[in-house]
Short mmCIF file of the C-alpha atoms (twelve columns), coordinates in Angstrom:
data_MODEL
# 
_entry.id   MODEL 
# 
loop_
_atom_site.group_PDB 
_atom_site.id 
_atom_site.type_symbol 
_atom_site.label_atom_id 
_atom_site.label_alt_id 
_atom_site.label_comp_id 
_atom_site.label_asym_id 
_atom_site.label_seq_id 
_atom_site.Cartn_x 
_atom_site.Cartn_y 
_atom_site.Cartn_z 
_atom_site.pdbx_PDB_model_num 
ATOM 1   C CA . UNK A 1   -4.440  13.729  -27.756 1 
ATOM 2   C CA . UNK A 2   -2.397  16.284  -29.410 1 
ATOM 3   C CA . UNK A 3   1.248   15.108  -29.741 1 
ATOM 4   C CA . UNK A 4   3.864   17.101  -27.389 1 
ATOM 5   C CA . UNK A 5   6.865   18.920  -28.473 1 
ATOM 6   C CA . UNK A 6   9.777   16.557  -28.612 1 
ATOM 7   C CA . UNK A 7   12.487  16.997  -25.498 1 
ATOM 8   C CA . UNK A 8   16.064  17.573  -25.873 1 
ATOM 9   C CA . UNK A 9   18.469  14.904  -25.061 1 
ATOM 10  C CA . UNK A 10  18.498  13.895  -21.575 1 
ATOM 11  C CA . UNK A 11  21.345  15.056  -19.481 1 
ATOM 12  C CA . UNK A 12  23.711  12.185  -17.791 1 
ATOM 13  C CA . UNK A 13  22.414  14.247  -14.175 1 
ATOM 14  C CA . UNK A 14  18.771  12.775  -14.962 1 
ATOM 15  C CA . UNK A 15  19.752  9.157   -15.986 1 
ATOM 16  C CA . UNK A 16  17.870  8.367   -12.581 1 
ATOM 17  C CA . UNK A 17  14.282  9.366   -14.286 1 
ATOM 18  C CA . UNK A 18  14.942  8.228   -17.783 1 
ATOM 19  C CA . UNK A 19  12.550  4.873   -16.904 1 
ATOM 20  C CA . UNK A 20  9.813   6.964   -15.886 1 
ATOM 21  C CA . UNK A 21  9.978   9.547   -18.835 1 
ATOM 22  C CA . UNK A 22  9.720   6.791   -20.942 1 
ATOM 23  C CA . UNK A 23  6.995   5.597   -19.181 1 
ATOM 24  C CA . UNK A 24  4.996   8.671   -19.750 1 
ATOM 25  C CA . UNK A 25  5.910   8.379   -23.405 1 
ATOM 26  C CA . UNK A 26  4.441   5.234   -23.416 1 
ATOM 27  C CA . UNK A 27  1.310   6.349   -22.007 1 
ATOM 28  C CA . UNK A 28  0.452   8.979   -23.705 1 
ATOM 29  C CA . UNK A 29  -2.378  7.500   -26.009 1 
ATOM 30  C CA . UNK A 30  -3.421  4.790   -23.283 1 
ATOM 31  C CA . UNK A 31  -3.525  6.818   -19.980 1 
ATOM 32  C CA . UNK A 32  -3.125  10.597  -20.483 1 
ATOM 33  C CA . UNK A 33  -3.344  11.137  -16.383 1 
ATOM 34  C CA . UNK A 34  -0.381  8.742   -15.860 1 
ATOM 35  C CA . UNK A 35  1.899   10.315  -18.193 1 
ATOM 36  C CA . UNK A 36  1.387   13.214  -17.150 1 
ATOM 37  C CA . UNK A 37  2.055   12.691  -13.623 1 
ATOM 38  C CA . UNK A 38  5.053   10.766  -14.678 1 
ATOM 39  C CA . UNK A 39  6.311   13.803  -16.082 1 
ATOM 40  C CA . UNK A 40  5.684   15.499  -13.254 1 
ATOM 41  C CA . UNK A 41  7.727   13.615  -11.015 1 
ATOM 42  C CA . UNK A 42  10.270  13.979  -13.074 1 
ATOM 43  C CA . UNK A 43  10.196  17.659  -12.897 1 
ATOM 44  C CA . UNK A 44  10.114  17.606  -9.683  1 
ATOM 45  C CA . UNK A 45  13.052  15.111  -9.051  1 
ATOM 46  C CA . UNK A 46  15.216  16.811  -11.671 1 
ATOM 47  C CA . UNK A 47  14.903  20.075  -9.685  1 
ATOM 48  C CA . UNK A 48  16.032  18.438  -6.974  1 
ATOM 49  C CA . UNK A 49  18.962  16.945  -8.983  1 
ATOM 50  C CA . UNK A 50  20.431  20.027  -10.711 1 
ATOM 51  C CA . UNK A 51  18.584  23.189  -11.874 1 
ATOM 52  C CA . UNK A 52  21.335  25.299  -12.278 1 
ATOM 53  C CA . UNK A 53  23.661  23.709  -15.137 1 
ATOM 54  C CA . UNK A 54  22.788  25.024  -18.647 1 
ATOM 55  C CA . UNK A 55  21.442  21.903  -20.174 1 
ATOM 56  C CA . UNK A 56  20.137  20.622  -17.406 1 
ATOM 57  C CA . UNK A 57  17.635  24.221  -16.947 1 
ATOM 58  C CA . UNK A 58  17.164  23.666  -20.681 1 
ATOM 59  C CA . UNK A 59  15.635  20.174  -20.260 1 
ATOM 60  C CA . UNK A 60  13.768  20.782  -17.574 1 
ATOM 61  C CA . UNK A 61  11.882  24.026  -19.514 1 
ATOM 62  C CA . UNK A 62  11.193  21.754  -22.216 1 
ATOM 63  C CA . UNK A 63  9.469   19.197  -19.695 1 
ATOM 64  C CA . UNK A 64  7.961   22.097  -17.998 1 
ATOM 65  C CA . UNK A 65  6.555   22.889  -21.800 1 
ATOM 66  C CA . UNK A 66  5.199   19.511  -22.609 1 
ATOM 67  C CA . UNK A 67  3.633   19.435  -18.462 1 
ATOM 68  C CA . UNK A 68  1.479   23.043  -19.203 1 
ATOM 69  C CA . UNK A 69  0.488   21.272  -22.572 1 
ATOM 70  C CA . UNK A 70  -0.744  18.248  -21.302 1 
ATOM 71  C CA . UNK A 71  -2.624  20.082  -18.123 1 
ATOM 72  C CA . UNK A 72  -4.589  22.290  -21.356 1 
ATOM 73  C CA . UNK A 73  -5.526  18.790  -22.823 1 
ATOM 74  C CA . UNK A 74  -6.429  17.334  -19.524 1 
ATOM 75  C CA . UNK A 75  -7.915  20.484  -17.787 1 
ATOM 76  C CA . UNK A 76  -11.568 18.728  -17.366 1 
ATOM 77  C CA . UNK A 77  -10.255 15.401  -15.735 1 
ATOM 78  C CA . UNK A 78  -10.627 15.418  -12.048 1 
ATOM 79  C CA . UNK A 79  -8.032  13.242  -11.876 1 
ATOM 80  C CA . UNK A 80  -5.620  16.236  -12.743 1 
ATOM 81  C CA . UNK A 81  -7.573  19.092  -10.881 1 
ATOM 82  C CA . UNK A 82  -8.080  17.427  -7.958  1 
ATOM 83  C CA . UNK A 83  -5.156  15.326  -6.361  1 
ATOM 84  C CA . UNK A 84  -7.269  12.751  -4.359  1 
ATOM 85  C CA . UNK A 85  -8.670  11.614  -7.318  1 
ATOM 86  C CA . UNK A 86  -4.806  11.335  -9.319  1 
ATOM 87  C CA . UNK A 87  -3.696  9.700   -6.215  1 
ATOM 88  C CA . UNK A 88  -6.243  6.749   -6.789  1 
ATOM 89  C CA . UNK A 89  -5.919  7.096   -10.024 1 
ATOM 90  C CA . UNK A 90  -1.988  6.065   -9.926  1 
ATOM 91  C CA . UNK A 91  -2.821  3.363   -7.216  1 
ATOM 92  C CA . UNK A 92  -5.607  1.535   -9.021  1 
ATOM 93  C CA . UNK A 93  -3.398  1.548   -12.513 1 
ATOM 94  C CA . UNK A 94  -0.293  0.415   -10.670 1 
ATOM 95  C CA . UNK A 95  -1.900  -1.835  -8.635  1 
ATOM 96  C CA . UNK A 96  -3.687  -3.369  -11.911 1 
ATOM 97  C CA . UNK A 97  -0.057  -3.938  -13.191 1 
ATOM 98  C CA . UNK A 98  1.200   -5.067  -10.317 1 
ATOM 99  C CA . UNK A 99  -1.772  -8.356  -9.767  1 
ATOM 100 C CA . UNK A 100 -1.075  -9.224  -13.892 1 
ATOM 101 C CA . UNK A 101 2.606   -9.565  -12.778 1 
ATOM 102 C CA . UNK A 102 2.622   -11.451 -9.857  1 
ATOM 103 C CA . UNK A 103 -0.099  -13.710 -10.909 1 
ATOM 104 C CA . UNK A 104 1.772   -14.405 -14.322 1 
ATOM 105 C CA . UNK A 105 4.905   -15.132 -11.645 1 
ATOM 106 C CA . UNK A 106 2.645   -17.443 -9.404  1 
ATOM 107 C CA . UNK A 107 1.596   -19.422 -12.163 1 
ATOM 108 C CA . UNK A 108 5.036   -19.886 -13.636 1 
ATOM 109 C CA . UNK A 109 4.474   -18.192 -16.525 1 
ATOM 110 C CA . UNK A 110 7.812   -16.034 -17.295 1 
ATOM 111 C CA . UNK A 111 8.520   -14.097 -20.203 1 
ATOM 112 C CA . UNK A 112 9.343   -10.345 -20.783 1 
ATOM 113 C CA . UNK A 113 6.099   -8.128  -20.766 1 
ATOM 114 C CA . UNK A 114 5.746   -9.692  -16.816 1 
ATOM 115 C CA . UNK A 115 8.929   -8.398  -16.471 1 
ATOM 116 C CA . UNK A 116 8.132   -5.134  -17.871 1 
ATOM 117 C CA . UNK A 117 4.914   -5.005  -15.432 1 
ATOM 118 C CA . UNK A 118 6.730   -5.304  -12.261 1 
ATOM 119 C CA . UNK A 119 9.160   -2.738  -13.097 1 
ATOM 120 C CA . UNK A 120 6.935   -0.610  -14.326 1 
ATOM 121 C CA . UNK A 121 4.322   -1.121  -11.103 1 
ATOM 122 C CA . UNK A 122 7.191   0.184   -9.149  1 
ATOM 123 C CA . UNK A 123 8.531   2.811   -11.211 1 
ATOM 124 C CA . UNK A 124 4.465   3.908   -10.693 1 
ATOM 125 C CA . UNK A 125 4.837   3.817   -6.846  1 
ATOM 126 C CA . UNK A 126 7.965   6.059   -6.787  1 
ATOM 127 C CA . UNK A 127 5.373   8.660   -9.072  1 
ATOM 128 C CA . UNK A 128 2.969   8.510   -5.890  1 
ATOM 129 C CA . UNK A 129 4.929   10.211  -3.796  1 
ATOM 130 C CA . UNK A 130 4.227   13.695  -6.050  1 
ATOM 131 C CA . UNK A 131 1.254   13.455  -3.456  1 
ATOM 132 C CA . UNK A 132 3.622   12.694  -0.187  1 
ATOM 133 C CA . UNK A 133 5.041   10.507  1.607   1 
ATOM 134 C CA . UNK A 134 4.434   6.551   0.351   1 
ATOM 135 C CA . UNK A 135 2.885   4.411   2.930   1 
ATOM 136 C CA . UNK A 136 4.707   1.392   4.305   1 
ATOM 137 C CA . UNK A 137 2.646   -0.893  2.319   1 
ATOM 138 C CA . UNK A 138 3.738   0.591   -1.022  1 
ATOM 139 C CA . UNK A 139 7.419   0.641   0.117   1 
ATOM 140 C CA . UNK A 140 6.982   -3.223  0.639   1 
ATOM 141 C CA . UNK A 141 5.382   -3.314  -2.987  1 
ATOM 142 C CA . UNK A 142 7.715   -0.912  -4.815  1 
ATOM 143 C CA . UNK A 143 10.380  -3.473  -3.434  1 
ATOM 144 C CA . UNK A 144 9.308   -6.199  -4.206  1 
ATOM 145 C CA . UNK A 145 8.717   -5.774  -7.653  1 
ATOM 146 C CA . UNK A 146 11.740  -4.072  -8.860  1 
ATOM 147 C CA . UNK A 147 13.472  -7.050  -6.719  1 
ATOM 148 C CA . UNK A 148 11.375  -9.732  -8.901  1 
ATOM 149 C CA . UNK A 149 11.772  -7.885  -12.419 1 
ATOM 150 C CA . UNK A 150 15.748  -7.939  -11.781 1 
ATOM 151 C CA . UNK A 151 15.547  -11.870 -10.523 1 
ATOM 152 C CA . UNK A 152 13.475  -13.090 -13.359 1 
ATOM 153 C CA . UNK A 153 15.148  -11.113 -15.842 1 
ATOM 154 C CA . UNK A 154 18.823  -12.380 -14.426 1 
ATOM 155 C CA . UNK A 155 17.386  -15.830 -14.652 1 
ATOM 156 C CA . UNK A 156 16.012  -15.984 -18.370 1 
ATOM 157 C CA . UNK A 157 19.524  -14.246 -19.523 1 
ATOM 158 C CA . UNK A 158 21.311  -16.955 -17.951 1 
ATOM 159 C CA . UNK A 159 19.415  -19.546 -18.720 1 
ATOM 160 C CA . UNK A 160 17.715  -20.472 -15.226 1 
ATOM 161 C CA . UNK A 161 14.285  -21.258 -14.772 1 
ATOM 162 C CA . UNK A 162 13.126  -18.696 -11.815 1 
ATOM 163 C CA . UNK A 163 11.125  -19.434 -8.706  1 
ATOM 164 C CA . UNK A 164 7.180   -18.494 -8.477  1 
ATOM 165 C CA . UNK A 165 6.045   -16.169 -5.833  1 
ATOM 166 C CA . UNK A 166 7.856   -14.801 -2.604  1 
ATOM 167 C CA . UNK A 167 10.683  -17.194 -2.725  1 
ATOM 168 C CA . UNK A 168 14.426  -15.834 -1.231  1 
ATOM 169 C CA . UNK A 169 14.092  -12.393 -1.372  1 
ATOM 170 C CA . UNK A 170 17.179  -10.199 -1.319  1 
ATOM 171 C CA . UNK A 171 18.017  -7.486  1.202   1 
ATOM 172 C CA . UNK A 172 17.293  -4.249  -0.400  1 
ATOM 173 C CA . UNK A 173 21.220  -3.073  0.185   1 
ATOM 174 C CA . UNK A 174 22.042  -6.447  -1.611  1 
ATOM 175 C CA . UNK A 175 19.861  -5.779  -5.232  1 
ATOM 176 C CA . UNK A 176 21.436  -4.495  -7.764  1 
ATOM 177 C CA . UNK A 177 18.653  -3.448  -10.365 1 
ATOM 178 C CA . UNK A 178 21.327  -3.585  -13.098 1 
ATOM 179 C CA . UNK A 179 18.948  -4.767  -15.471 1 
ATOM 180 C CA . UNK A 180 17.599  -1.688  -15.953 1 
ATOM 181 C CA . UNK A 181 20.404  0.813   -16.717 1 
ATOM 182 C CA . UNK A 182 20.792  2.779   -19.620 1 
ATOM 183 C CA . UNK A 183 24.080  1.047   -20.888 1 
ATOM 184 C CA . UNK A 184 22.652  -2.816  -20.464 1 
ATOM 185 C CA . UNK A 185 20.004  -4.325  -21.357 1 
ATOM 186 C CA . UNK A 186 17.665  -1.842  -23.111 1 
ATOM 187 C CA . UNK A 187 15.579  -4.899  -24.854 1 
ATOM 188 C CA . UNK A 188 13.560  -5.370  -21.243 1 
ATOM 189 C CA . UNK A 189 13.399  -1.571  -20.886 1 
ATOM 190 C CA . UNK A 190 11.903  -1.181  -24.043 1 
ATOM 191 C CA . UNK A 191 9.323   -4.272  -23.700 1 
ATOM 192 C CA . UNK A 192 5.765   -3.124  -24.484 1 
ATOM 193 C CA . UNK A 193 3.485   -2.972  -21.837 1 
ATOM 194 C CA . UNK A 194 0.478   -4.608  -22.102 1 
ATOM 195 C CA . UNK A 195 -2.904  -2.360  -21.957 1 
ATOM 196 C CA . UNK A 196 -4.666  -1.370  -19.186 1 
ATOM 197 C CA . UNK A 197 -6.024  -3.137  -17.579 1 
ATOM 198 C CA . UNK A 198 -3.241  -5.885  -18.497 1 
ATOM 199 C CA . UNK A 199 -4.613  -8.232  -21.399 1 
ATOM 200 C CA . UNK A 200 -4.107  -12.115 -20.982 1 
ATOM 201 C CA . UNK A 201 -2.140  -13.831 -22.764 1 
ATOM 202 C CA . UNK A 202 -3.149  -17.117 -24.190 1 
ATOM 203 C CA . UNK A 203 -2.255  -18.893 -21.119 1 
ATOM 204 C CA . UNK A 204 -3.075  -16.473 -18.718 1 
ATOM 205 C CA . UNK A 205 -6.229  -16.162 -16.310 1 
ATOM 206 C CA . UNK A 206 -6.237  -12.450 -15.077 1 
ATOM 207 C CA . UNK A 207 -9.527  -10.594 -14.790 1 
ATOM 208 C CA . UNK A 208 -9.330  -7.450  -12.968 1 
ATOM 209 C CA . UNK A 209 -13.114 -7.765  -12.054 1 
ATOM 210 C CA . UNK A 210 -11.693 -10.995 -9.663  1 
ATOM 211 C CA . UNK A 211 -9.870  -8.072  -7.588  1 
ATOM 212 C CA . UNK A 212 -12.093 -8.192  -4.295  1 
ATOM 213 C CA . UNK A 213 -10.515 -8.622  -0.678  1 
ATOM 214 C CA . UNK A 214 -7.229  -7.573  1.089   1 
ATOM 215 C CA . UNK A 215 -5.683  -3.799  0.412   1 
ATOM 216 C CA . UNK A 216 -3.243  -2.149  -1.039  1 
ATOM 217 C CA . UNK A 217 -2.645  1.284   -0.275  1 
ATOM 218 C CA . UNK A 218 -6.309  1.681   0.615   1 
ATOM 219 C CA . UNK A 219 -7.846  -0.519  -2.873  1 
ATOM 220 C CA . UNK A 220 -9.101  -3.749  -2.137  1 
ATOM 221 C CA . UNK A 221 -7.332  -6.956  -3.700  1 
ATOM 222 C CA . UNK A 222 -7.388  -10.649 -3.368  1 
ATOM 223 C CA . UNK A 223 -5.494  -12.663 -0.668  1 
ATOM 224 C CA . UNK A 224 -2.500  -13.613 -1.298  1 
ATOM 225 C CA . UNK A 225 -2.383  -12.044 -4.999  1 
ATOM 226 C CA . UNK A 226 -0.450  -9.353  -3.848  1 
ATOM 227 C CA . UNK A 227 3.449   -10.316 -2.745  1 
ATOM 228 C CA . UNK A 228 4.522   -8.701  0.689   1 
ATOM 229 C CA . UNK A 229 8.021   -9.101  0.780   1 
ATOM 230 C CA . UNK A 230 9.287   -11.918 3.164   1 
ATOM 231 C CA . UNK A 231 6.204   -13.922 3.188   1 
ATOM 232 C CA . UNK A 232 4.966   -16.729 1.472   1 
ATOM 233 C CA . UNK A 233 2.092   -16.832 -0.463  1 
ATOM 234 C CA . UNK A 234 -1.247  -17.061 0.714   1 
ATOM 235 C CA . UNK A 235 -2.327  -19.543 -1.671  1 
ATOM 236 C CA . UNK A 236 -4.394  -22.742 -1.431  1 
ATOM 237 C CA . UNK A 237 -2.175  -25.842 -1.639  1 
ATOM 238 C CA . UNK A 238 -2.479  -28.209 -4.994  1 
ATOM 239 C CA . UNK A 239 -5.179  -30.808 -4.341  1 
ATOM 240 C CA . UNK A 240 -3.374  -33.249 -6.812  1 
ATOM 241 C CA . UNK A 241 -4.815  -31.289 -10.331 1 
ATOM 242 C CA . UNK A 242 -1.922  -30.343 -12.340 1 
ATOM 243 C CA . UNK A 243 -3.152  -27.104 -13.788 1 
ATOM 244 C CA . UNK A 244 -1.325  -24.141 -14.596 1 
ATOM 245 C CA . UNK A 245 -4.874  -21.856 -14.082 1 
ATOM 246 C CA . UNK A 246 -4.953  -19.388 -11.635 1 
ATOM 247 C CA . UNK A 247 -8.279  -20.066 -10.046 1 
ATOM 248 C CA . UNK A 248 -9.512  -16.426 -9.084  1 
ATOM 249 C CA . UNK A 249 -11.027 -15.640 -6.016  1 
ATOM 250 C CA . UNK A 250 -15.043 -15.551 -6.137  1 
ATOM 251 C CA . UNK A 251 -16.521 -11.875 -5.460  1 
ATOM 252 C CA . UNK A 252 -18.192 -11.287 -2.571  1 
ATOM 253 C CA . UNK A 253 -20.492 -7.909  -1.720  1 
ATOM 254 C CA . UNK A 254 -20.438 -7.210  2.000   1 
ATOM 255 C CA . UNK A 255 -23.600 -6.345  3.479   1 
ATOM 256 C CA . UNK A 256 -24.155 -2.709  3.838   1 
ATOM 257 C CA . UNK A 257 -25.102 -2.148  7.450   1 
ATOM 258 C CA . UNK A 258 -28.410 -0.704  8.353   1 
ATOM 259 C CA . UNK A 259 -28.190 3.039   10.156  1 
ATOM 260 C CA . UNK A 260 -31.019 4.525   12.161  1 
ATOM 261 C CA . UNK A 261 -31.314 8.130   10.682  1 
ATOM 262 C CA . UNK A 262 -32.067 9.407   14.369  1 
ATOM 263 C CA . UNK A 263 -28.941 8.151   15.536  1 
ATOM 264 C CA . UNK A 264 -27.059 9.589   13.061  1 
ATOM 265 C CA . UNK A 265 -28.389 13.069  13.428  1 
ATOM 266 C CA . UNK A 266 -27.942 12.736  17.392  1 
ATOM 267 C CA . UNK A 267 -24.626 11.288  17.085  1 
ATOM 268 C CA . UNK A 268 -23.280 14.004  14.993  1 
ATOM 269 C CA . UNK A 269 -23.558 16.206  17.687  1 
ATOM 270 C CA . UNK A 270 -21.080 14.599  19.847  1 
ATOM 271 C CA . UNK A 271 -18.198 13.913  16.918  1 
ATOM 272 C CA . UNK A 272 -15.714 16.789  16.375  1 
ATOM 273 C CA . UNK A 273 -14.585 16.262  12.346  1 
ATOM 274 C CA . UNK A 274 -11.228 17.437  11.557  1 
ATOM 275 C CA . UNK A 275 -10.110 18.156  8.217   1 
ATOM 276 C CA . UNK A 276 -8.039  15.141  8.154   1 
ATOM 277 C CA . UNK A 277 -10.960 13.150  8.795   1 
ATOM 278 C CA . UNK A 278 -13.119 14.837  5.956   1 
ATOM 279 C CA . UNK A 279 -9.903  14.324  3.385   1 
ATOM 280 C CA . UNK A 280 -9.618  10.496  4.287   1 
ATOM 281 C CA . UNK A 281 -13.495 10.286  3.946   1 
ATOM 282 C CA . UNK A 282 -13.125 12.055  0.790   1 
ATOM 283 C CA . UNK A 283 -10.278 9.748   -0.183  1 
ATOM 284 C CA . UNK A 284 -12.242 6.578   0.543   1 
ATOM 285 C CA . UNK A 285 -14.848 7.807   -1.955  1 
ATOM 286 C CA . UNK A 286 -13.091 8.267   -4.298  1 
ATOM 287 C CA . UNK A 287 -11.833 4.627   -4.161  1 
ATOM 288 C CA . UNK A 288 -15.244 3.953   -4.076  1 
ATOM 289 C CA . UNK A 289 -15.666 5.740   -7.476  1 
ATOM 290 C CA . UNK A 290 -12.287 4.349   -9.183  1 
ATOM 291 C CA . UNK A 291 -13.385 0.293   -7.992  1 
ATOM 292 C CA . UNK A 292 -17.159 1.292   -10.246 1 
ATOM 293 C CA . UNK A 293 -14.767 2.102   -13.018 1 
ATOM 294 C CA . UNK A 294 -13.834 -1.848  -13.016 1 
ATOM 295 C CA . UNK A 295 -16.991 -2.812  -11.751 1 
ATOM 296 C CA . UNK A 296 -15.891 -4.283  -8.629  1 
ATOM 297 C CA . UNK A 297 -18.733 -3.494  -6.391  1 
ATOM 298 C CA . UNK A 298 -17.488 -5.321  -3.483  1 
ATOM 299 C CA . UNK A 299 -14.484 -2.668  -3.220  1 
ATOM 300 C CA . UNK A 300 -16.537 -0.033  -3.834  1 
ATOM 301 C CA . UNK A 301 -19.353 -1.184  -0.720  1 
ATOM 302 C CA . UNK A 302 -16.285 -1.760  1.330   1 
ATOM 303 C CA . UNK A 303 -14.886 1.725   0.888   1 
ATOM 304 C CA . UNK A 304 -17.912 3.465   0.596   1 
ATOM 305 C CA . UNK A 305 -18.493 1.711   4.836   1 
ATOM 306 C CA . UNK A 306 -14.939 2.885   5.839   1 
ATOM 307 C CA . UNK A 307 -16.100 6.732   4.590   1 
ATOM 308 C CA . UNK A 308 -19.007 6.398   6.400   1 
ATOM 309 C CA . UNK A 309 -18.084 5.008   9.558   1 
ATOM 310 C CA . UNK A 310 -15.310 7.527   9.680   1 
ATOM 311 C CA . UNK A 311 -18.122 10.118  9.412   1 
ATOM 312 C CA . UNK A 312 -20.554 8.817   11.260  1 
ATOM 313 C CA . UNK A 313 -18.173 7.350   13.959  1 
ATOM 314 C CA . UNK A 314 -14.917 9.436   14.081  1 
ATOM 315 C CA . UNK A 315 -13.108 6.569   13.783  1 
ATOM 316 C CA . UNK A 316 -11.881 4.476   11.157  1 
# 
């Protein structure tokens, strides 16, 4: 991908979207779509912020530049063209970031590039909301992992060893995410991020083809791997092995459900299909298509039955 045009310095008004500019500059050779809708929630936000002040209209035509560029480079991907398709798109990779984080945290295994996932997972999740409103279930997860990327990091700088999983939460009013501002700090904000899908380390066990039951925001993942926050985990308790492996959670295809062409033809004439109804079945295809992509077949089934039940049914 041609390189963009370099942006001015970033006005003190937009310190709130400096993480996520950066985060599109670190994607721009390893996920094109995701930097560019990084950008584009920046543009957005800064509007919001101040679009008036000299500098501040200055940086945001520059961003504005380097968001028409990237749309020329991008212009055949459907994940730019059509917005179903980016919204998956943003789920699946954040998601992705999100399991190598929390799994790394269940297992005990602390160090910086963990840190850098969580944070980064939920700097993703504020990006989803270029497409609207953020369900509750992403709230939860946005959360939770800026909360654990501030604890663990707080704990390795002062020399505490942090506790795995869900453990003591903090009430959102009560976190400071200090950890992450511009003037403190800036090692952890500058941490690589590991590929996409995340890459093990030498002691770590994820496998994003092990991502099978449970949601998140409409993508299937395993039981407990996710971290809702104020719950425990829903992990197995130790049978006695001391093992630091995260054992991962066998893949299962549901069985696809026989239907009676007749019925389906005769049925159709008693269902009235909204658009909203076409959209979601729309948007549970293309779930379907982004699970393929990591050949997890039993997400893709799974979606592929709520699209046509939904169509088939009227309900979901």
């Amino acid at each position: 991908m041609a390189a963009l045009a370099p942006l001015p310095p970033l006005p003190a008004q937009f310190k709130s979207i400096q993480h996520h500019l950066r985060t599109a500059q670190e994607h721009d050779k390893r996920d094109p779509v995701v930097a560019y809708y990084c950008r584009l929630y920046a543009m957005q936000t800064g509007m919001k912020i101040d679009s008036k002040t000299p500098e501040c209209r200055k940086f945001l035509s520059k961003l504005m530049d380097q968001l028409e560029a990237l749309k020329k480079q991008l212009g055949d991907n459907e994940a730019v063209t059509q917005e179903i398709v980016g919204c998956a798109h943003l789920e699946n990779y954040a998601l992705k970031m999100f399991l190598y984080a929390d799994n790394e945290d269940r297992a005990g295994r602390f160090h910086k590039n963990m840190i850098k996932s969580f944070y980064t997972a939920s700097l993703l999740i504020d990006v989803i909301t270029v497409f609207g409103e953020l369900t509750d279930e992403n709230v939860k997860h946005r959360k939770y992992a800026r909360w654990k990327a501030t604890y663990i990091h707080n704990c390795l700088k002062n020399g505490e060893t942090p506790q795995a999983g869900p453990v003591g939460i903090e009430e959102e009013n009560d976190v400071q995410f200090c950890c992450y501002n511009a003037e403190e700090n800036e090692d952890v904000g500058a941490t690589s991020l590991p590929t996409q899908p995340p890459q093990p380390s030498s002691s770590s066990t994820y496998d994003p083809s092990n991502l099978s039951s449970g949601s998140y925001g409409g993508i299937q993942i395993p039981p407990g791997a996710h971290a809702p926050a104020n719950t425990p985990a829903e992990v197995p308790h130790s049978t006695g092995v001391t093992s630091n492996v995260v054992q991962p959670t066998p893949q299962t295809v549901p069985a696809i459900p026989a239907i009676d062409p007749d019925q389906y033809t005769a049925s159709q004439g008693d269902i009235r299909l909204t658009p909203e109804d076409f959209a979601r079945a729309q948007k549970y295809c293309k779930y379907a298509g982004s699970a393929l992509q990591y050949e997890d077949v039993g997400t893709a089934v799974q979606n592929l039955q709520k699209a046509l039940r939904l169509l088939t049914t009227g309900r979901e």
